[in-house]
Amino acid sequence: ITPTAITIITLSIIMGTILTMSSSNWLMAWIGLELNMLAILPIISKPKTTRASEATIKYFLTQAIASAMMLLSSTTNAWQTGNWDILELKNKFSTTIMTLSLMMKMGAAPVHFWLPEVLQGTTLQTALLITTWQKLAPVTLMYMISNNIQPALLMSAGLLSMVVGGLGGINQTQLRKTMAYSSINNLGWTIMIMALSPNLAIMNITIYIIMTTPVFLMMKNTSMKTLQNLTTTWTTSTAMTLSIALLMLSTSGLPPFTGFMPKMLALNELITQKLTTLATLAIMTSLISLLFYLRIAYLIMMLTPPMT
């Protein structure tokens, strides 16, 4: 790809997201998402492999379906209420379809199937882009319509994402797929708490992005792709491997680390709203995901040869 093309693609990705995040009209938000999606396709397909092409097609199809659902939702709402304003999404049918569409865009369960496959088929830099930057626009739109979405829908989808993210990550040996399930798990927390405290949801996704970015960058730097690689990189780059272990523990939400804060605040909010059962279930699913985070940390800490 020529430098000119790279500049155009980068600008389109940034512009698309900013356009969506700053628009008050469904059509402009949709145009921003489309611009963003079309610009990232050449980046995903850049490695000339069949896996990359497959990942590009999977990404394109899921995002196109989500965009179509988004148009259906906003058009139905405009037809019923005569209003294209994002904050005026009052129709029950429209809000449900829109929520599913945004969940599909960001890769939350039950419409998460594309995310691990796409991440596995592309490079680590692109995986970083998909798990961080590409989440901003749909999360912002969900934040804007959070008052109109039925809380039961958000909470059940959030809990399902936590379970899927936890169970899916346990059996993985590929780090990119593990990171994809980690992303689904964290989105579960974001979506669940969006029903009660949208600001907390934004804080949760922000902290997740801040924690996951260095993990991907360090994995790229050391060319890590599988759990097996983790045990061999210790000798060449000790500080980096140790940082990955600590960041993994932080993402899991263990107390002394930053990742514990949004989870604690989310649980506090749930208990305040008398949703103790949901809080208990959230903690239980958090334990499932802790298993694979701890395994990565264990592999790094324990199975590496002592330094001479």
PDB file of C-alpha atoms in Angstrom:
ATOM      1  CA  ILE A   1       0.000   0.000   0.000  1.00  0.00           C
ATOM      2  CA  THR A   2       1.405   3.393  -1.011  1.00  0.00           C
ATOM      3  CA  PRO A   3       1.914   6.201   1.555  1.00  0.00           C
ATOM      4  CA  THR A   4      -0.927   8.182  -0.074  1.00  0.00           C
ATOM      5  CA  ALA A   5      -3.311   5.253   0.330  1.00  0.00           C
ATOM      6  CA  ILE A   6      -2.250   4.789   3.956  1.00  0.00           C
ATOM      7  CA  THR A   7      -2.913   8.486   4.649  1.00  0.00           C
ATOM      8  CA  ILE A   8      -6.367   8.338   3.019  1.00  0.00           C
ATOM      9  CA  ILE A   9      -7.289   5.120   4.873  1.00  0.00           C
ATOM     10  CA  THR A  10      -6.074   6.447   8.261  1.00  0.00           C
ATOM     11  CA  LEU A  11      -7.953   9.719   7.806  1.00  0.00           C
ATOM     12  CA  SER A  12     -11.112   7.868   6.743  1.00  0.00           C
ATOM     13  CA  ILE A  13     -11.010   5.620   9.813  1.00  0.00           C
ATOM     14  CA  ILE A  14     -10.511   8.600  12.142  1.00  0.00           C
ATOM     15  CA  MET A  15     -13.067  10.757  10.316  1.00  0.00           C
ATOM     16  CA  GLY A  16     -15.674   7.979  10.248  1.00  0.00           C
ATOM     17  CA  THR A  17     -15.506   7.448  14.003  1.00  0.00           C
ATOM     18  CA  ILE A  18     -15.473  11.175  14.812  1.00  0.00           C
ATOM     19  CA  LEU A  19     -18.402  11.786  12.436  1.00  0.00           C
ATOM     20  CA  THR A  20     -20.462   9.080  14.162  1.00  0.00           C
ATOM     21  CA  MET A  21     -19.539  10.232  17.655  1.00  0.00           C
ATOM     22  CA  SER A  22     -20.361  13.870  16.971  1.00  0.00           C
ATOM     23  CA  SER A  23     -23.575  13.483  14.950  1.00  0.00           C
ATOM     24  CA  SER A  24     -27.063  13.975  16.331  1.00  0.00           C
ATOM     25  CA  ASN A  25     -28.760  12.409  13.324  1.00  0.00           C
ATOM     26  CA  TRP A  26     -29.052   8.682  12.562  1.00  0.00           C
ATOM     27  CA  LEU A  27     -28.158   9.095   8.883  1.00  0.00           C
ATOM     28  CA  MET A  28     -24.923  10.948   9.632  1.00  0.00           C
ATOM     29  CA  ALA A  29     -24.025   8.376  12.292  1.00  0.00           C
ATOM     30  CA  TRP A  30     -24.646   5.606   9.753  1.00  0.00           C
ATOM     31  CA  ILE A  31     -22.521   7.341   7.098  1.00  0.00           C
ATOM     32  CA  GLY A  32     -19.672   7.670   9.625  1.00  0.00           C
ATOM     33  CA  LEU A  33     -19.828   3.958  10.468  1.00  0.00           C
ATOM     34  CA  GLU A  34     -19.879   3.016   6.764  1.00  0.00           C
ATOM     35  CA  LEU A  35     -16.899   5.246   5.974  1.00  0.00           C
ATOM     36  CA  ASN A  36     -15.028   3.731   8.894  1.00  0.00           C
ATOM     37  CA  MET A  37     -15.898   0.165   7.866  1.00  0.00           C
ATOM     38  CA  LEU A  38     -14.934   0.608   4.206  1.00  0.00           C
ATOM     39  CA  ALA A  39     -11.605   2.177   5.186  1.00  0.00           C
ATOM     40  CA  ILE A  40     -10.570  -0.675   7.493  1.00  0.00           C
ATOM     41  CA  LEU A  41     -11.232  -3.441   4.919  1.00  0.00           C
ATOM     42  CA  PRO A  42      -7.965  -2.887   2.972  1.00  0.00           C
ATOM     43  CA  ILE A  43      -6.057  -2.890   6.298  1.00  0.00           C
ATOM     44  CA  ILE A  44      -7.505  -6.277   7.316  1.00  0.00           C
ATOM     45  CA  SER A  45      -6.792  -7.764   3.877  1.00  0.00           C
ATOM     46  CA  LYS A  46      -3.244  -6.351   3.693  1.00  0.00           C
ATOM     47  CA  PRO A  47      -1.455  -9.665   4.463  1.00  0.00           C
ATOM     48  CA  LYS A  48      -1.802 -11.575   1.200  1.00  0.00           C
ATOM     49  CA  THR A  49      -3.062 -14.784   2.802  1.00  0.00           C
ATOM     50  CA  THR A  50      -6.318 -16.694   2.445  1.00  0.00           C
ATOM     51  CA  ARG A  51      -6.950 -16.248   6.183  1.00  0.00           C
ATOM     52  CA  ALA A  52      -6.731 -12.456   5.853  1.00  0.00           C
ATOM     53  CA  SER A  53      -9.132 -12.486   2.882  1.00  0.00           C
ATOM     54  CA  GLU A  54     -11.529 -14.682   4.839  1.00  0.00           C
ATOM     55  CA  ALA A  55     -11.299 -12.340   7.851  1.00  0.00           C
ATOM     56  CA  THR A  56     -12.010  -9.338   5.594  1.00  0.00           C
ATOM     57  CA  ILE A  57     -15.127 -10.972   4.116  1.00  0.00           C
ATOM     58  CA  LYS A  58     -16.388 -12.027   7.561  1.00  0.00           C
ATOM     59  CA  TYR A  59     -15.831  -8.521   8.917  1.00  0.00           C
ATOM     60  CA  PHE A  60     -17.507  -6.912   5.908  1.00  0.00           C
ATOM     61  CA  LEU A  61     -20.584  -9.176   6.010  1.00  0.00           C
ATOM     62  CA  THR A  62     -21.219  -8.789   9.750  1.00  0.00           C
ATOM     63  CA  GLN A  63     -20.719  -5.020   9.677  1.00  0.00           C
ATOM     64  CA  ALA A  64     -22.940  -4.704   6.600  1.00  0.00           C
ATOM     65  CA  ILE A  65     -25.725  -6.702   8.291  1.00  0.00           C
ATOM     66  CA  ALA A  66     -25.372  -4.542  11.425  1.00  0.00           C
ATOM     67  CA  SER A  67     -25.532  -1.375   9.282  1.00  0.00           C
ATOM     68  CA  ALA A  68     -28.673  -2.644   7.540  1.00  0.00           C
ATOM     69  CA  MET A  69     -30.284  -3.346  10.928  1.00  0.00           C
ATOM     70  CA  MET A  70     -29.283   0.143  12.049  1.00  0.00           C
ATOM     71  CA  LEU A  71     -30.968   1.683   8.991  1.00  0.00           C
ATOM     72  CA  LEU A  72     -34.079  -0.469   9.529  1.00  0.00           C
ATOM     73  CA  SER A  73     -34.280   0.643  13.151  1.00  0.00           C
ATOM     74  CA  SER A  74     -33.785   4.365  12.520  1.00  0.00           C
ATOM     75  CA  THR A  75     -36.118   4.343   9.485  1.00  0.00           C
ATOM     76  CA  THR A  76     -38.878   2.576  11.455  1.00  0.00           C
ATOM     77  CA  ASN A  77     -38.462   5.109  14.242  1.00  0.00           C
ATOM     78  CA  ALA A  78     -38.567   8.026  11.780  1.00  0.00           C
ATOM     79  CA  TRP A  79     -41.656   6.536  10.162  1.00  0.00           C
ATOM     80  CA  GLN A  80     -43.399   6.220  13.547  1.00  0.00           C
ATOM     81  CA  THR A  81     -42.274   9.469  15.182  1.00  0.00           C
ATOM     82  CA  GLY A  82     -41.199  11.637  12.222  1.00  0.00           C
ATOM     83  CA  ASN A  83     -37.835  12.203  13.883  1.00  0.00           C
ATOM     84  CA  TRP A  84     -34.279  11.232  12.826  1.00  0.00           C
ATOM     85  CA  ASP A  85     -32.695  12.520  16.035  1.00  0.00           C
ATOM     86  CA  ILE A  86     -30.482   9.977  17.848  1.00  0.00           C
ATOM     87  CA  LEU A  87     -31.799  10.971  21.273  1.00  0.00           C
ATOM     88  CA  GLU A  88     -35.419  10.552  20.110  1.00  0.00           C
ATOM     89  CA  LEU A  89     -35.311   6.782  19.514  1.00  0.00           C
ATOM     90  CA  LYS A  90     -38.573   6.112  21.348  1.00  0.00           C
ATOM     91  CA  ASN A  91     -40.033   3.142  19.427  1.00  0.00           C
ATOM     92  CA  LYS A  92     -39.610  -0.168  21.375  1.00  0.00           C
ATOM     93  CA  PHE A  93     -38.963  -2.218  18.213  1.00  0.00           C
ATOM     94  CA  SER A  94     -36.425   0.340  16.973  1.00  0.00           C
ATOM     95  CA  THR A  95     -34.469   0.430  20.232  1.00  0.00           C
ATOM     96  CA  THR A  96     -34.247  -3.376  20.377  1.00  0.00           C
ATOM     97  CA  ILE A  97     -33.050  -3.707  16.757  1.00  0.00           C
ATOM     98  CA  MET A  98     -30.637  -0.786  17.229  1.00  0.00           C
ATOM     99  CA  THR A  99     -29.166  -2.337  20.392  1.00  0.00           C
ATOM    100  CA  LEU A 100     -28.609  -5.659  18.594  1.00  0.00           C
ATOM    101  CA  SER A 101     -27.075  -3.809  15.655  1.00  0.00           C
ATOM    102  CA  LEU A 102     -24.629  -1.900  17.891  1.00  0.00           C
ATOM    103  CA  MET A 103     -23.766  -5.085  19.762  1.00  0.00           C
ATOM    104  CA  MET A 104     -22.995  -6.748  16.441  1.00  0.00           C
ATOM    105  CA  LYS A 105     -20.837  -3.767  15.443  1.00  0.00           C
ATOM    106  CA  MET A 106     -18.759  -3.981  18.626  1.00  0.00           C
ATOM    107  CA  GLY A 107     -18.723  -7.794  18.829  1.00  0.00           C
ATOM    108  CA  ALA A 108     -20.744  -8.531  21.971  1.00  0.00           C
ATOM    109  CA  ALA A 109     -22.587 -11.836  22.556  1.00  0.00           C
ATOM    110  CA  PRO A 110     -24.916 -13.245  21.174  1.00  0.00           C
ATOM    111  CA  VAL A 111     -23.642 -11.703  17.903  1.00  0.00           C
ATOM    112  CA  HIS A 112     -19.928 -12.048  18.671  1.00  0.00           C
ATOM    113  CA  PHE A 113     -19.024 -14.959  16.361  1.00  0.00           C
ATOM    114  CA  TRP A 114     -17.073 -12.852  13.868  1.00  0.00           C
ATOM    115  CA  LEU A 115     -14.663 -11.268  16.352  1.00  0.00           C
ATOM    116  CA  PRO A 116     -12.313 -14.194  17.289  1.00  0.00           C
ATOM    117  CA  GLU A 117     -12.217 -15.344  13.644  1.00  0.00           C
ATOM    118  CA  VAL A 118     -11.383 -11.890  12.271  1.00  0.00           C
ATOM    119  CA  LEU A 119      -8.685 -11.243  14.887  1.00  0.00           C
ATOM    120  CA  GLN A 120      -7.090 -14.631  14.232  1.00  0.00           C
ATOM    121  CA  GLY A 121      -6.949 -13.955  10.496  1.00  0.00           C
ATOM    122  CA  THR A 122      -5.241 -10.585  10.641  1.00  0.00           C
ATOM    123  CA  THR A 123      -2.103  -8.917  12.041  1.00  0.00           C
ATOM    124  CA  LEU A 124      -1.644  -7.799  15.656  1.00  0.00           C
ATOM    125  CA  GLN A 125      -1.811  -4.094  14.744  1.00  0.00           C
ATOM    126  CA  THR A 126      -5.149  -4.598  12.981  1.00  0.00           C
ATOM    127  CA  ALA A 127      -6.397  -6.723  15.896  1.00  0.00           C
ATOM    128  CA  LEU A 128      -5.518  -3.804  18.186  1.00  0.00           C
ATOM    129  CA  LEU A 129      -7.437  -1.413  15.935  1.00  0.00           C
ATOM    130  CA  ILE A 130     -10.534  -3.647  15.875  1.00  0.00           C
ATOM    131  CA  THR A 131     -10.598  -4.249  19.636  1.00  0.00           C
ATOM    132  CA  THR A 132     -10.050  -0.598  20.607  1.00  0.00           C
ATOM    133  CA  TRP A 133     -10.760   2.161  18.058  1.00  0.00           C
ATOM    134  CA  GLN A 134     -13.569   0.290  16.279  1.00  0.00           C
ATOM    135  CA  LYS A 135     -15.504   0.006  19.552  1.00  0.00           C
ATOM    136  CA  LEU A 136     -15.655   3.768  20.178  1.00  0.00           C
ATOM    137  CA  ALA A 137     -18.416   4.674  17.697  1.00  0.00           C
ATOM    138  CA  PRO A 138     -20.917   1.900  18.598  1.00  0.00           C
ATOM    139  CA  VAL A 139     -20.331   2.360  22.347  1.00  0.00           C
ATOM    140  CA  THR A 140     -20.921   6.115  21.975  1.00  0.00           C
ATOM    141  CA  LEU A 141     -24.190   5.510  20.090  1.00  0.00           C
ATOM    142  CA  MET A 142     -25.305   3.023  22.747  1.00  0.00           C
ATOM    143  CA  TYR A 143     -24.453   5.599  25.414  1.00  0.00           C
ATOM    144  CA  MET A 144     -26.607   8.169  23.619  1.00  0.00           C
ATOM    145  CA  ILE A 145     -29.665   5.908  23.432  1.00  0.00           C
ATOM    146  CA  SER A 146     -29.105   4.172  26.808  1.00  0.00           C
ATOM    147  CA  ASN A 147     -32.090   5.963  28.403  1.00  0.00           C
ATOM    148  CA  ASN A 148     -34.473   4.414  25.874  1.00  0.00           C
ATOM    149  CA  ILE A 149     -33.191   0.822  25.893  1.00  0.00           C
ATOM    150  CA  GLN A 150     -34.975  -1.717  28.102  1.00  0.00           C
ATOM    151  CA  PRO A 151     -32.613  -2.460  31.026  1.00  0.00           C
ATOM    152  CA  ALA A 152     -33.447  -6.203  30.914  1.00  0.00           C
ATOM    153  CA  LEU A 153     -32.116  -6.430  27.336  1.00  0.00           C
ATOM    154  CA  LEU A 154     -28.808  -4.747  28.212  1.00  0.00           C
ATOM    155  CA  MET A 155     -28.303  -6.730  31.397  1.00  0.00           C
ATOM    156  CA  SER A 156     -29.051 -10.119  29.865  1.00  0.00           C
ATOM    157  CA  ALA A 157     -26.839  -9.353  26.834  1.00  0.00           C
ATOM    158  CA  GLY A 158     -24.085  -8.157  29.159  1.00  0.00           C
ATOM    159  CA  LEU A 159     -24.261 -11.281  31.310  1.00  0.00           C
ATOM    160  CA  LEU A 160     -24.268 -13.501  28.199  1.00  0.00           C
ATOM    161  CA  SER A 161     -21.179 -11.696  26.874  1.00  0.00           C
ATOM    162  CA  MET A 162     -19.412 -12.284  30.190  1.00  0.00           C
ATOM    163  CA  VAL A 163     -20.210 -16.017  30.100  1.00  0.00           C
ATOM    164  CA  VAL A 164     -19.238 -16.383  26.417  1.00  0.00           C
ATOM    165  CA  GLY A 165     -16.052 -14.346  26.897  1.00  0.00           C
ATOM    166  CA  GLY A 166     -15.074 -16.423  29.924  1.00  0.00           C
ATOM    167  CA  LEU A 167     -15.870 -19.878  28.533  1.00  0.00           C
ATOM    168  CA  GLY A 168     -14.554 -19.099  25.054  1.00  0.00           C
ATOM    169  CA  GLY A 169     -11.166 -17.940  26.288  1.00  0.00           C
ATOM    170  CA  ILE A 170     -10.450 -20.952  28.503  1.00  0.00           C
ATOM    171  CA  ASN A 171      -9.615 -23.422  25.735  1.00  0.00           C
ATOM    172  CA  GLN A 172      -7.566 -21.081  23.526  1.00  0.00           C
ATOM    173  CA  THR A 173      -3.880 -21.428  22.754  1.00  0.00           C
ATOM    174  CA  GLN A 174      -3.829 -18.583  20.190  1.00  0.00           C
ATOM    175  CA  LEU A 175      -3.234 -15.244  21.938  1.00  0.00           C
ATOM    176  CA  ARG A 176      -5.272 -13.225  19.428  1.00  0.00           C
ATOM    177  CA  LYS A 177      -8.338 -15.402  20.005  1.00  0.00           C
ATOM    178  CA  THR A 178      -7.790 -15.150  23.758  1.00  0.00           C
ATOM    179  CA  MET A 179      -7.700 -11.354  23.420  1.00  0.00           C
ATOM    180  CA  ALA A 180     -10.906 -11.485  21.356  1.00  0.00           C
ATOM    181  CA  TYR A 181     -12.740 -13.391  24.097  1.00  0.00           C
ATOM    182  CA  SER A 182     -11.234 -11.021  26.650  1.00  0.00           C
ATOM    183  CA  SER A 183     -12.753  -8.177  24.620  1.00  0.00           C
ATOM    184  CA  ILE A 184     -16.182  -9.897  24.564  1.00  0.00           C
ATOM    185  CA  ASN A 185     -15.983 -10.418  28.336  1.00  0.00           C
ATOM    186  CA  ASN A 186     -15.139  -6.764  28.994  1.00  0.00           C
ATOM    187  CA  LEU A 187     -17.868  -5.578  26.636  1.00  0.00           C
ATOM    188  CA  GLY A 188     -20.249  -7.649  28.755  1.00  0.00           C
ATOM    189  CA  TRP A 189     -19.419  -5.500  31.791  1.00  0.00           C
ATOM    190  CA  THR A 190     -19.754  -2.329  29.716  1.00  0.00           C
ATOM    191  CA  ILE A 191     -23.157  -3.288  28.292  1.00  0.00           C
ATOM    192  CA  MET A 192     -24.541  -4.562  31.603  1.00  0.00           C
ATOM    193  CA  ILE A 193     -23.713  -1.402  33.516  1.00  0.00           C
ATOM    194  CA  MET A 194     -24.872   0.800  30.576  1.00  0.00           C
ATOM    195  CA  ALA A 195     -28.440   0.108  31.780  1.00  0.00           C
ATOM    196  CA  LEU A 196     -27.827   1.624  35.216  1.00  0.00           C
ATOM    197  CA  SER A 197     -24.942   4.060  34.886  1.00  0.00           C
ATOM    198  CA  PRO A 198     -23.910   4.961  31.317  1.00  0.00           C
ATOM    199  CA  ASN A 199     -20.984   7.083  32.572  1.00  0.00           C
ATOM    200  CA  LEU A 200     -19.576   4.064  34.395  1.00  0.00           C
ATOM    201  CA  ALA A 201     -19.870   2.053  31.170  1.00  0.00           C
ATOM    202  CA  ILE A 202     -17.786   4.664  29.338  1.00  0.00           C
ATOM    203  CA  MET A 203     -15.178   4.562  32.096  1.00  0.00           C
ATOM    204  CA  ASN A 204     -15.109   0.754  31.904  1.00  0.00           C
ATOM    205  CA  ILE A 205     -14.482   0.656  28.141  1.00  0.00           C
ATOM    206  CA  THR A 206     -11.885   3.451  28.412  1.00  0.00           C
ATOM    207  CA  ILE A 207      -9.892   1.576  31.059  1.00  0.00           C
ATOM    208  CA  TYR A 208     -10.160  -1.624  28.994  1.00  0.00           C
ATOM    209  CA  ILE A 209      -8.763   0.186  25.928  1.00  0.00           C
ATOM    210  CA  ILE A 210      -5.914   1.694  27.988  1.00  0.00           C
ATOM    211  CA  MET A 211      -5.017  -1.780  29.325  1.00  0.00           C
ATOM    212  CA  THR A 212      -5.358  -3.761  26.102  1.00  0.00           C
ATOM    213  CA  THR A 213      -3.379  -1.369  23.868  1.00  0.00           C
ATOM    214  CA  PRO A 214       0.036  -2.012  25.496  1.00  0.00           C
ATOM    215  CA  VAL A 215      -0.655  -5.780  25.521  1.00  0.00           C
ATOM    216  CA  PHE A 216      -1.120  -5.825  21.738  1.00  0.00           C
ATOM    217  CA  LEU A 217       1.850  -3.511  21.158  1.00  0.00           C
ATOM    218  CA  MET A 218       4.138  -5.700  23.277  1.00  0.00           C
ATOM    219  CA  MET A 219       2.842  -8.850  21.600  1.00  0.00           C
ATOM    220  CA  LYS A 220       3.641  -7.274  18.237  1.00  0.00           C
ATOM    221  CA  ASN A 221       7.088  -6.188  19.410  1.00  0.00           C
ATOM    222  CA  THR A 222       8.015  -9.692  20.562  1.00  0.00           C
ATOM    223  CA  SER A 223       6.125 -11.474  17.716  1.00  0.00           C
ATOM    224  CA  MET A 224       3.990 -13.432  20.190  1.00  0.00           C
ATOM    225  CA  LYS A 225       1.192 -15.433  18.640  1.00  0.00           C
ATOM    226  CA  THR A 226       0.560 -18.465  20.879  1.00  0.00           C
ATOM    227  CA  LEU A 227       0.789 -19.396  24.550  1.00  0.00           C
ATOM    228  CA  GLN A 228       3.895 -21.387  23.622  1.00  0.00           C
ATOM    229  CA  ASN A 229       5.622 -18.166  22.511  1.00  0.00           C
ATOM    230  CA  LEU A 230       4.999 -16.645  25.950  1.00  0.00           C
ATOM    231  CA  THR A 231       7.322 -19.117  27.626  1.00  0.00           C
ATOM    232  CA  THR A 232      10.175 -18.470  25.179  1.00  0.00           C
ATOM    233  CA  THR A 233      10.105 -14.646  25.076  1.00  0.00           C
ATOM    234  CA  TRP A 234      11.047 -14.355  28.758  1.00  0.00           C
ATOM    235  CA  THR A 235      14.781 -14.768  28.023  1.00  0.00           C
ATOM    236  CA  THR A 236      14.871 -12.125  25.252  1.00  0.00           C
ATOM    237  CA  SER A 237      12.553  -9.476  26.731  1.00  0.00           C
ATOM    238  CA  THR A 238      11.951  -9.957  30.456  1.00  0.00           C
ATOM    239  CA  ALA A 239      10.374  -6.590  31.268  1.00  0.00           C
ATOM    240  CA  MET A 240       7.883  -6.847  28.411  1.00  0.00           C
ATOM    241  CA  THR A 241       6.773 -10.367  29.255  1.00  0.00           C
ATOM    242  CA  LEU A 242       6.367  -9.422  32.908  1.00  0.00           C
ATOM    243  CA  SER A 243       4.328  -6.351  31.888  1.00  0.00           C
ATOM    244  CA  ILE A 244       2.026  -8.556  29.803  1.00  0.00           C
ATOM    245  CA  ALA A 245       1.476 -10.833  32.817  1.00  0.00           C
ATOM    246  CA  LEU A 246       0.597  -7.875  35.057  1.00  0.00           C
ATOM    247  CA  LEU A 247      -1.668  -6.296  32.423  1.00  0.00           C
ATOM    248  CA  MET A 248      -3.492  -9.620  32.011  1.00  0.00           C
ATOM    249  CA  LEU A 249      -4.093  -9.762  35.761  1.00  0.00           C
ATOM    250  CA  SER A 250      -5.304  -6.161  35.635  1.00  0.00           C
ATOM    251  CA  THR A 251      -7.722  -6.904  32.765  1.00  0.00           C
ATOM    252  CA  SER A 252      -9.121  -9.823  34.766  1.00  0.00           C
ATOM    253  CA  GLY A 253     -10.049  -7.385  37.554  1.00  0.00           C
ATOM    254  CA  LEU A 254      -7.832  -8.579  40.411  1.00  0.00           C
ATOM    255  CA  PRO A 255      -7.892  -6.139  43.367  1.00  0.00           C
ATOM    256  CA  PRO A 256      -4.547  -4.329  43.484  1.00  0.00           C
ATOM    257  CA  PHE A 257      -4.709  -3.493  39.747  1.00  0.00           C
ATOM    258  CA  THR A 258      -6.570  -0.756  37.846  1.00  0.00           C
ATOM    259  CA  GLY A 259      -8.957  -3.228  36.188  1.00  0.00           C
ATOM    260  CA  PHE A 260     -10.544  -3.931  39.573  1.00  0.00           C
ATOM    261  CA  MET A 261     -11.899  -0.382  39.917  1.00  0.00           C
ATOM    262  CA  PRO A 262     -14.584  -0.346  37.154  1.00  0.00           C
ATOM    263  CA  LYS A 263     -15.740  -3.845  38.163  1.00  0.00           C
ATOM    264  CA  MET A 264     -16.016  -2.857  41.813  1.00  0.00           C
ATOM    265  CA  LEU A 265     -17.963   0.296  40.917  1.00  0.00           C
ATOM    266  CA  ALA A 266     -20.235  -1.714  38.604  1.00  0.00           C
ATOM    267  CA  LEU A 267     -20.962  -4.257  41.336  1.00  0.00           C
ATOM    268  CA  ASN A 268     -21.542  -1.435  43.825  1.00  0.00           C
ATOM    269  CA  GLU A 269     -24.080   0.101  41.405  1.00  0.00           C
ATOM    270  CA  LEU A 270     -25.857  -3.255  40.919  1.00  0.00           C
ATOM    271  CA  ILE A 271     -26.127  -3.850  44.672  1.00  0.00           C
ATOM    272  CA  THR A 272     -27.339  -0.273  45.251  1.00  0.00           C
ATOM    273  CA  GLN A 273     -30.129  -0.940  42.733  1.00  0.00           C
ATOM    274  CA  LYS A 274     -31.090  -4.137  44.641  1.00  0.00           C
ATOM    275  CA  LEU A 275     -29.826  -6.387  41.838  1.00  0.00           C
ATOM    276  CA  THR A 276     -27.790  -8.637  44.124  1.00  0.00           C
ATOM    277  CA  THR A 277     -28.488 -11.800  42.089  1.00  0.00           C
ATOM    278  CA  LEU A 278     -27.130 -10.167  38.934  1.00  0.00           C
ATOM    279  CA  ALA A 279     -24.087  -8.925  40.874  1.00  0.00           C
ATOM    280  CA  THR A 280     -23.430 -12.472  42.158  1.00  0.00           C
ATOM    281  CA  LEU A 281     -23.736 -13.919  38.632  1.00  0.00           C
ATOM    282  CA  ALA A 282     -21.359 -11.241  37.330  1.00  0.00           C
ATOM    283  CA  ILE A 283     -18.771 -12.184  39.971  1.00  0.00           C
ATOM    284  CA  MET A 284     -19.151 -15.891  39.112  1.00  0.00           C
ATOM    285  CA  THR A 285     -18.578 -15.244  35.389  1.00  0.00           C
ATOM    286  CA  SER A 286     -15.624 -13.056  36.307  1.00  0.00           C
ATOM    287  CA  LEU A 287     -14.099 -16.119  37.984  1.00  0.00           C
ATOM    288  CA  ILE A 288     -14.393 -18.098  34.738  1.00  0.00           C
ATOM    289  CA  SER A 289     -12.473 -15.470  32.795  1.00  0.00           C
ATOM    290  CA  LEU A 290      -9.944 -15.149  35.617  1.00  0.00           C
ATOM    291  CA  LEU A 291      -8.975 -18.744  34.834  1.00  0.00           C
ATOM    292  CA  PHE A 292      -7.461 -17.977  31.428  1.00  0.00           C
ATOM    293  CA  TYR A 293      -5.900 -14.685  32.506  1.00  0.00           C
ATOM    294  CA  LEU A 294      -4.243 -16.471  35.424  1.00  0.00           C
ATOM    295  CA  ARG A 295      -3.057 -19.240  33.116  1.00  0.00           C
ATOM    296  CA  ILE A 296      -1.238 -16.709  30.944  1.00  0.00           C
ATOM    297  CA  ALA A 297       0.307 -15.053  34.016  1.00  0.00           C
ATOM    298  CA  TYR A 298       1.241 -18.485  35.410  1.00  0.00           C
ATOM    299  CA  LEU A 299       2.913 -19.547  32.157  1.00  0.00           C
ATOM    300  CA  ILE A 300       4.969 -16.376  32.204  1.00  0.00           C
ATOM    301  CA  MET A 301       5.886 -16.415  35.887  1.00  0.00           C
ATOM    302  CA  MET A 302       6.355 -20.107  36.639  1.00  0.00           C
ATOM    303  CA  LEU A 303       7.301 -22.012  33.524  1.00  0.00           C
ATOM    304  CA  THR A 304      10.096 -19.707  32.444  1.00  0.00           C
ATOM    305  CA  PRO A 305      13.678 -20.719  33.189  1.00  0.00           C
ATOM    306  CA  PRO A 306      15.425 -18.765  35.975  1.00  0.00           C
ATOM    307  CA  MET A 307      17.650 -15.961  34.719  1.00  0.00           C
ATOM    308  CA  THR A 308      21.377 -16.680  34.802  1.00  0.00           C
TER     309      THR A 308
END
